[in-house]
Coordinates of C-alpha atoms and ligand atoms in Angstrom, one line a residue:
M1 CA 0.0 0.0 0.0
T2 CA 1.4 3.4 -0.9
E3 CA 1.3 6.3 1.4
Q4 CA -1.0 8.0 -1.1
E5 CA -3.5 5.1 -1.0
F6 CA -3.3 5.2 2.8
R7 CA -4.0 8.9 2.9
A8 CA -7.1 8.4 0.7
A9 CA -8.4 5.6 2.9
Y10 CA -7.6 7.1 6.3
P11 CA -10.5 9.5 6.6
L12 CA -13.0 6.7 5.6
I13 CA -11.5 4.3 8.2
F14 CA -11.3 6.9 10.9
G15 CA -14.8 8.1 10.2
W16 CA -16.1 4.5 10.4
I17 CA -14.3 4.0 13.8
Q18 CA -15.8 7.2 15.2
K19 CA -19.3 6.2 14.0
T20 CA -18.9 2.7 15.5
L21 CA -17.7 4.0 18.9
T22 CA -20.6 6.3 19.1
Q23 CA -23.0 3.5 18.2
F24 CA -21.7 1.3 21.0
A25 CA -21.0 4.1 23.5
S26 CA -23.8 3.2 25.9
A27 CA -22.6 -0.4 26.0
A28 CA -19.0 0.5 26.8
R29 CA -17.8 -0.2 30.4
P30 CA -14.4 0.7 32.0
V31 CA -12.1 -2.3 32.1
S32 CA -11.6 -1.7 35.8
S33 CA -15.3 -2.5 36.4
L34 CA -14.8 -6.1 35.3
G35 CA -12.8 -6.9 38.4
F36 CA -10.0 -8.9 36.9
R37 CA -7.4 -9.8 39.5
R38 CA -4.1 -9.8 37.6
L39 CA -4.5 -6.9 35.2
P40 CA -3.8 -4.2 37.9
G41 CA -0.3 -5.7 38.3
Y42 CA 0.5 -4.8 34.7
Y43 CA -1.5 -1.7 34.0
G44 CA -1.9 1.5 36.0
D45 CA -5.3 2.6 37.3
G46 CA -5.4 5.4 34.7
I47 CA -5.4 2.8 31.9
L48 CA -7.9 0.4 33.5
N49 CA -10.3 3.2 34.3
N50 CA -10.1 4.9 30.9
A51 CA -10.0 2.0 28.6
K52 CA -13.4 0.6 27.7
V53 CA -14.7 -2.7 26.7
V54 CA -17.8 -3.7 24.7
V55 CA -19.1 -7.3 24.7
V56 CA -20.5 -8.2 21.3
P57 CA -21.6 -11.3 19.4
M58 CA -19.1 -10.5 16.6
V59 CA -16.4 -7.8 16.7
P60 CA -17.0 -4.9 14.3
V61 CA -14.5 -4.6 11.4
P62 CA -14.4 -1.7 8.9
P63 CA -15.8 -2.5 5.5
L64 CA -12.3 -2.3 3.9
S65 CA -13.3 -3.8 0.6
A66 CA -16.1 -1.3 0.2
M67 CA -13.5 1.4 0.9
G68 CA -11.5 0.3 -2.0
L69 CA -9.0 -1.8 0.1
D70 CA -9.6 -5.2 -1.4
R71 CA -6.2 -6.4 -0.4
F72 CA -7.4 -6.6 3.2
A73 CA -10.4 -8.8 2.4
D74 CA -8.9 -11.7 4.4
F75 CA -8.5 -9.5 7.5
E76 CA -12.1 -8.3 7.0
R77 CA -13.4 -11.8 6.9
M78 CA -11.3 -13.1 9.7
S79 CA -13.3 -13.3 12.9
T80 CA -11.2 -12.5 15.8
A81 CA -12.1 -12.7 19.5
G82 CA -11.2 -9.0 20.1
I83 CA -10.4 -5.8 18.3
T84 CA -9.3 -2.3 19.6
Y85 CA -10.2 1.1 18.3
L86 CA -8.6 4.0 20.2
D87 CA -9.4 3.6 23.9
T88 CA -12.2 1.0 23.3
F89 CA -12.0 -2.7 22.6
F90 CA -14.6 -5.2 21.6
V91 CA -14.6 -8.8 22.8
V92 CA -16.9 -11.7 21.7
A93 CA -19.4 -12.7 24.4
D94 CA -18.0 -16.3 24.9
Q95 CA -14.6 -14.9 25.8
A96 CA -15.7 -11.9 27.8
R97 CA -14.2 -13.3 31.0
D98 CA -10.9 -14.2 29.4
E99 CA -8.4 -12.0 31.3
S100 CA -5.6 -12.8 28.8
L101 CA -7.7 -11.5 25.9
H102 CA -8.3 -8.3 27.8
F103 CA -4.5 -8.1 28.5
H104 CA -3.8 -8.4 24.7
E105 CA -6.4 -5.7 23.7
L106 CA -5.0 -3.3 26.4
V107 CA -1.6 -3.5 24.7
H108 CA -3.4 -2.2 21.5
V109 CA -5.0 0.6 23.6
I110 CA -1.5 1.7 24.6
Q111 CA -0.3 1.4 21.0
W112 CA -3.2 3.6 19.8
R113 CA -2.4 6.2 22.5
V114 CA 1.4 6.3 22.0
L115 CA 1.3 6.3 18.2
G116 CA -1.9 8.3 17.6
P117 CA -4.6 7.1 15.2
E118 CA -3.0 7.9 11.9
R119 CA 0.3 6.3 12.7
F120 CA -1.3 3.3 14.4
L121 CA -3.5 2.6 11.4
W122 CA -0.6 3.1 8.9
L123 CA 1.7 0.7 10.9
Y124 CA -1.1 -1.8 11.3
A125 CA -2.2 -1.8 7.7
D126 CA 1.4 -1.8 6.4
G127 CA 2.3 -4.7 8.8
L128 CA -0.8 -6.6 7.8
E129 CA 0.0 -6.3 4.1
R130 CA 3.7 -7.2 4.4
F131 CA 3.7 -9.8 7.1
G132 CA 0.1 -11.1 7.6
Y133 CA -1.9 -10.7 10.7
R134 CA 0.0 -12.8 13.2
N135 CA 3.5 -11.5 12.2
S136 CA 2.6 -7.9 11.8
P137 CA 4.8 -5.8 14.1
L138 CA 2.1 -4.4 16.3
E139 CA 0.5 -7.9 16.8
V140 CA 3.9 -9.4 17.5
V141 CA 4.3 -7.0 20.4
A142 CA 0.8 -7.7 21.7
Y143 CA 1.3 -11.5 21.4
D144 CA 4.8 -11.5 23.0
L145 CA 3.6 -9.6 26.0
Q146 CA 0.5 -11.7 26.2
D147 CA 2.7 -14.8 26.3
R148 CA 4.6 -13.3 29.3
F149 CA 1.3 -12.6 31.0
D150 CA 0.1 -16.2 30.3
A151 CA 3.4 -17.6 31.6
G152 CA 2.5 -16.0 34.9
G153 CA 5.9 -14.7 35.9
E154 CA 6.7 -11.5 37.7
P155 CA 4.3 -8.6 36.6
F156 CA 5.8 -5.8 34.6
E157 CA 4.8 -2.4 33.5
V158 CA 3.2 -2.9 30.1
Q159 CA 3.1 0.7 29.1
A160 CA 6.8 1.2 29.5
E161 CA 7.5 -2.0 27.6
V162 CA 5.2 -1.0 24.8
R163 CA 6.9 2.4 24.5
R164 CA 10.3 0.8 24.4
R165 CA 9.3 -1.7 21.7
L166 CA 7.6 1.0 19.6
S167 CA 10.6 3.3 19.7
A168 CA 12.8 0.4 18.7
M169 CA 10.5 -0.1 15.7
K170 CA 11.0 3.3 14.2
Ligands
ZN1 ZN1 -4.1 -8.0 18.5

């Protein structure tokens, strides 16, 4: 994807995200309200109180093909357990109690915040196109840190770790 193609698509994607977040605003709850036990060891109160979660039957994905981005059709069709837009993430109902999934999506919340929406979407789309979903750089960070969480070792400050990995990426 060229930068020009991205610039043309960005307002459409961002507009769709804003519309979607507005549509689900009344169903969004702070992550802190779910009472997960381990997340506070990894994320500060600021993040857990400000990040929001919406439980849905299927996570909403932008209609990328309809926006002229046919090359992302596989991603559009892929049904994931969670997806994050800005400070809000969506999880499917049957995994709504999965603390590890929430941990993963919170990594993306931090990535959105640190990078800003335009840079996040550019890096995500570019990574998806060049490496595929699982090996795209922003997902690699989220999965690596999630593996550490799942392994159950000593808690670490995720925000600092994400910042470190993002600055190494540039
Ligand atoms: Zn992810």
